[in-house]
Coordinates of N, CA, C and O in Angstrom, one line a residue:
S156 N 14.3 0.1 8.1 CA 13.6 0.6 7.9 C 12.9 1.4 8.4 O 13.8 1.5 9.0
Q157 N 12.2 1.9 8.5 CA 11.9 3.4 9.0 C 11.5 2.9 10.3 O 9.6 2.6 10.5
L158 N 11.1 3.9 11.4 CA 11.3 3.0 13.2 C 9.8 3.5 12.7 O 8.6 4.6 12.1
M159 N 9.2 3.2 13.3 CA 7.5 3.4 13.0 C 6.7 4.2 15.0 O 7.5 3.8 15.3
Q160 N 5.9 4.8 14.0 CA 5.5 5.6 14.3 C 4.1 4.4 16.5 O 3.8 5.3 17.3
S161 N 4.0 3.7 15.7 CA 2.9 2.9 16.6 C 3.9 2.2 17.3 O 4.9 1.8 16.9
L162 N 3.9 1.8 18.9 CA 4.1 1.2 19.2 C 4.1 -1.1 19.1 O 2.6 -1.0 18.7
V163 N 4.3 -1.3 18.8 CA 4.0 -2.7 18.2 C 5.6 -3.6 19.2 O 5.9 -3.4 20.0
T164 N 5.1 -5.1 19.0 CA 5.9 -6.1 19.5 C 6.9 -6.5 18.0 O 7.9 -7.3 19.0
N165 N 6.9 -7.0 17.1 CA 7.4 -7.3 16.8 C 6.9 -6.6 15.8 O 6.5 -5.8 15.3
H166 N 8.1 -6.8 14.3 CA 8.3 -5.8 13.0 C 8.8 -7.0 12.0 O 10.1 -7.4 12.8
A167 N 8.9 -6.9 11.6 CA 9.9 -7.7 9.6 C 9.5 -7.4 8.9 O 8.6 -6.1 8.1
V168 N 11.3 -7.8 8.0 CA 11.5 -6.2 6.2 C 11.9 -7.5 6.2 O 12.4 -9.2 6.5
F169 N 10.8 -7.1 4.8 CA 11.1 -8.3 3.5 C 12.2 -8.0 2.8 O 12.4 -6.5 2.3
L170 N 13.3 -8.8 2.7 CA 14.7 -8.1 1.7 C 14.4 -9.0 0.1 O 13.9 -9.7 0.3
A171 N 15.2 -8.2 -0.9 CA 14.6 -8.9 -2.0 C 16.6 -8.9 -2.9 O 16.6 -7.6 -2.2
G172 N 16.2 -9.4 -3.5 CA 17.6 -9.0 -4.8 C 18.3 -9.7 -3.7 O 20.1 -9.5 -3.3
L173 N 19.1 -10.3 -3.3 CA 20.1 -11.3 -1.8 C 20.9 -11.6 -2.9 O 20.3 -12.5 -3.3
Q174 N 22.0 -11.7 -2.5 CA 23.0 -12.9 -3.7 C 22.7 -14.3 -2.9 O 23.3 -14.4 -1.5
P175 N 23.3 -14.5 -3.3 CA 22.9 -16.2 -2.6 C 25.3 -16.3 -2.0 O 26.0 -15.8 -2.6
D176 N 25.0 -16.9 -0.7 CA 26.1 -17.4 -0.2 C 26.8 -16.0 -0.1 O 28.0 -15.7 0.3
T177 N 26.1 -15.2 0.7 CA 26.3 -14.0 0.2 C 26.4 -13.5 2.9 O 25.8 -14.2 2.9
L178 N 27.1 -12.9 3.6 CA 27.3 -12.9 4.2 C 26.3 -10.9 5.0 O 27.6 -10.2 3.9
Y179 N 25.7 -10.8 5.8 CA 24.7 -9.4 5.5 C 24.7 -9.2 7.1 O 24.7 -9.7 7.6
H180 N 25.1 -8.2 7.2 CA 24.9 -7.9 8.8 C 24.0 -6.6 8.8 O 23.4 -6.2 8.2
F181 N 23.4 -6.8 9.8 CA 22.3 -6.2 10.7 C 22.3 -5.3 11.3 O 22.2 -6.3 12.6
R182 N 21.6 -4.9 12.0 CA 21.7 -3.9 13.1 C 19.3 -3.6 13.9 O 19.0 -3.0 12.7
V183 N 19.5 -4.1 14.7 CA 17.7 -3.2 14.9 C 17.2 -1.5 15.4 O 18.3 -1.7 16.6
Q184 N 17.3 -0.6 15.5 CA 16.8 -0.1 16.1 C 14.9 0.3 16.2 O 14.4 -0.1 15.5
S185 N 14.8 0.5 18.4 CA 13.5 0.8 17.9 C 13.1 1.7 19.3 O 14.6 2.4 20.2
R186 N 12.6 2.3 19.3 CA 11.5 3.2 20.6 C 11.1 3.3 21.6 O 9.7 2.7 20.7
D187 N 10.8 3.0 22.6 CA 9.7 2.9 24.0 C 9.1 4.6 24.0 O 9.0 5.2 23.0
A188 N 7.6 4.2 24.4 CA 6.9 5.1 24.9 C 7.5 6.8 24.8 O 6.6 7.2 24.8
Q189 N 8.6 6.2 25.7 CA 8.7 7.4 25.6 C 9.7 9.1 24.8 O 9.8 9.3 25.2
G190 N 10.3 7.9 23.5 CA 11.4 8.8 23.1 C 12.5 8.0 22.7 O 13.0 8.7 22.0
N191 N 13.0 7.1 23.9 CA 14.2 6.8 24.1 C 13.9 5.5 23.0 O 13.5 4.6 23.1
T192 N 15.3 5.7 22.5 CA 15.4 5.1 20.9 C 16.6 4.3 22.1 O 17.7 4.0 22.9
A193 N 16.9 2.8 21.4 CA 18.0 1.5 21.2 C 18.3 0.8 19.8 O 17.3 0.8 19.1
T194 N 19.7 1.5 20.1 CA 19.8 0.0 19.1 C 21.0 -1.2 19.8 O 21.4 -1.5 20.2
S195 N 20.1 -2.7 19.0 CA 20.8 -3.6 18.8 C 22.0 -3.9 18.5 O 23.3 -2.9 17.5
G196 N 23.4 -4.2 19.1 CA 24.5 -4.5 18.5 C 23.9 -5.8 17.1 O 22.7 -5.3 16.7
D197 N 25.9 -6.0 17.1 CA 25.8 -6.3 15.3 C 24.6 -8.2 15.6 O 26.0 -8.9 15.8
F198 N 24.1 -8.0 13.9 CA 23.7 -9.6 14.1 C 23.7 -9.4 12.8 O 24.1 -8.9 11.7
T199 N 24.3 -10.8 12.2 CA 24.2 -11.5 10.2 C 23.4 -12.2 10.2 O 22.7 -12.9 11.3
F200 N 23.2 -12.4 8.7 CA 22.8 -13.5 8.1 C 23.4 -14.3 7.1 O 24.2 -13.0 6.0
R201 N 23.8 -15.3 6.7 CA 24.6 -15.3 5.9 C 22.7 -16.5 4.6 O 22.8 -16.8 5.0
T202 N 23.0 -15.8 2.8 CA 22.3 -16.6 2.6 C 23.1 -18.1 1.7 O 23.4 -18.4 1.8
L203 N 22.4 -19.0 2.0 CA 22.7 -20.5 1.7 C 22.7 -20.0 0.4 O 22.1 -19.4 -0.7
T204 N 23.4 -20.8 -0.5 CA 23.3 -21.8 -2.3 C 22.8 -21.9 -2.1 O 21.5 -22.0 -3.4
D205 N 21.8 -22.5 -2.0 CA 19.7 -23.3 -1.7 C 18.3 -22.5 -1.8 O 18.1 -22.0 -2.3
G206 N 19.1 -20.9 -1.7 CA 18.7 -20.0 -1.2 C 17.4 -19.4 -0.2 O 16.7 -18.9 0.7
R207 N 18.1 -19.9 0.9 CA 17.7 -20.2 2.1 C 19.0 -19.1 2.7 O 20.0 -18.7 1.9
M208 N 18.4 -18.8 4.1 CA 19.1 -18.8 4.8 C 19.3 -18.5 6.2 O 18.7 -18.9 6.9
Q209 N 20.6 -18.5 6.4 CA 21.1 -18.9 8.3 C 21.0 -17.6 8.7 O 22.3 -17.7 8.9
V210 N 20.7 -17.4 9.7 CA 20.4 -16.1 10.6 C 21.8 -16.0 11.8 O 22.1 -17.6 13.1
L211 N 22.5 -15.7 12.7 CA 23.5 -16.4 12.9 C 24.1 -15.5 14.0 O 23.0 -13.7 14.1
Q212 N 24.5 -16.1 15.9 CA 24.2 -14.6 16.6 C 25.3 -15.2 17.4 O 26.3 -16.1 17.4
N213 N 27.2 -14.1 17.0 CA 27.9 -14.8 18.0 C 28.8 -15.9 17.3 O 29.6 -17.0 17.6
G214 N 28.8 -16.3 15.8 CA 29.0 -17.1 14.8 C 28.0 -18.4 14.9 O 28.9 -18.7 14.8
T215 N 26.9 -18.1 16.3 CA 26.5 -19.7 15.7 C 25.1 -19.8 15.2 O 24.4 -19.0 16.0
S216 N 25.3 -20.5 14.2 CA 23.9 -20.1 14.1 C 22.4 -20.5 14.6 O 22.2 -21.4 16.0
I217 N 21.3 -19.4 14.6 CA 20.3 -19.5 15.5 C 18.3 -20.3 14.5 O 17.5 -20.5 16.0
D218 N 18.7 -20.0 13.1 CA 17.7 -20.4 11.9 C 18.5 -21.0 11.0 O 19.0 -20.2 10.8
S219 N 18.1 -21.7 10.2 CA 18.8 -22.2 9.1 C 17.5 -22.8 8.6 O 18.2 -23.0 7.0
G220 N 16.5 -21.9 8.7 CA 15.1 -23.1 7.5 C 14.1 -22.5 6.8 O 13.3 -22.4 6.4
S221 N 14.3 -20.7 7.5 CA 13.9 -19.0 6.2 C 14.4 -19.4 5.1 O 15.0 -19.2 4.0
S222 N 12.7 -19.7 3.6 CA 13.9 -19.0 2.5 C 13.6 -17.8 2.5 O 12.8 -17.3 2.7
L223 N 14.2 -17.4 0.9 CA 14.6 -15.9 1.0 C 13.3 -15.8 0.0 O 12.6 -17.1 -0.9
P224 N 11.9 -14.9 0.0 CA 11.3 -14.7 -0.7 C 12.0 -14.0 -2.9 O 13.4 -14.0 -2.8

């Protein structure tokens, strides 16, 4: 998604059309009040065969209960 112009402490992006049992990579970009940008490291999540997703950090599961829309 595009960087938001207003300052917020959280943000959600809804994804559609994801394939089951597939590993996806993502990074997060943010901007502070002074306009400085920062980009996170690489994170991954895997869609499970039953329509849920598993979020991984450094290969370790940190959330496996989120349902796909």
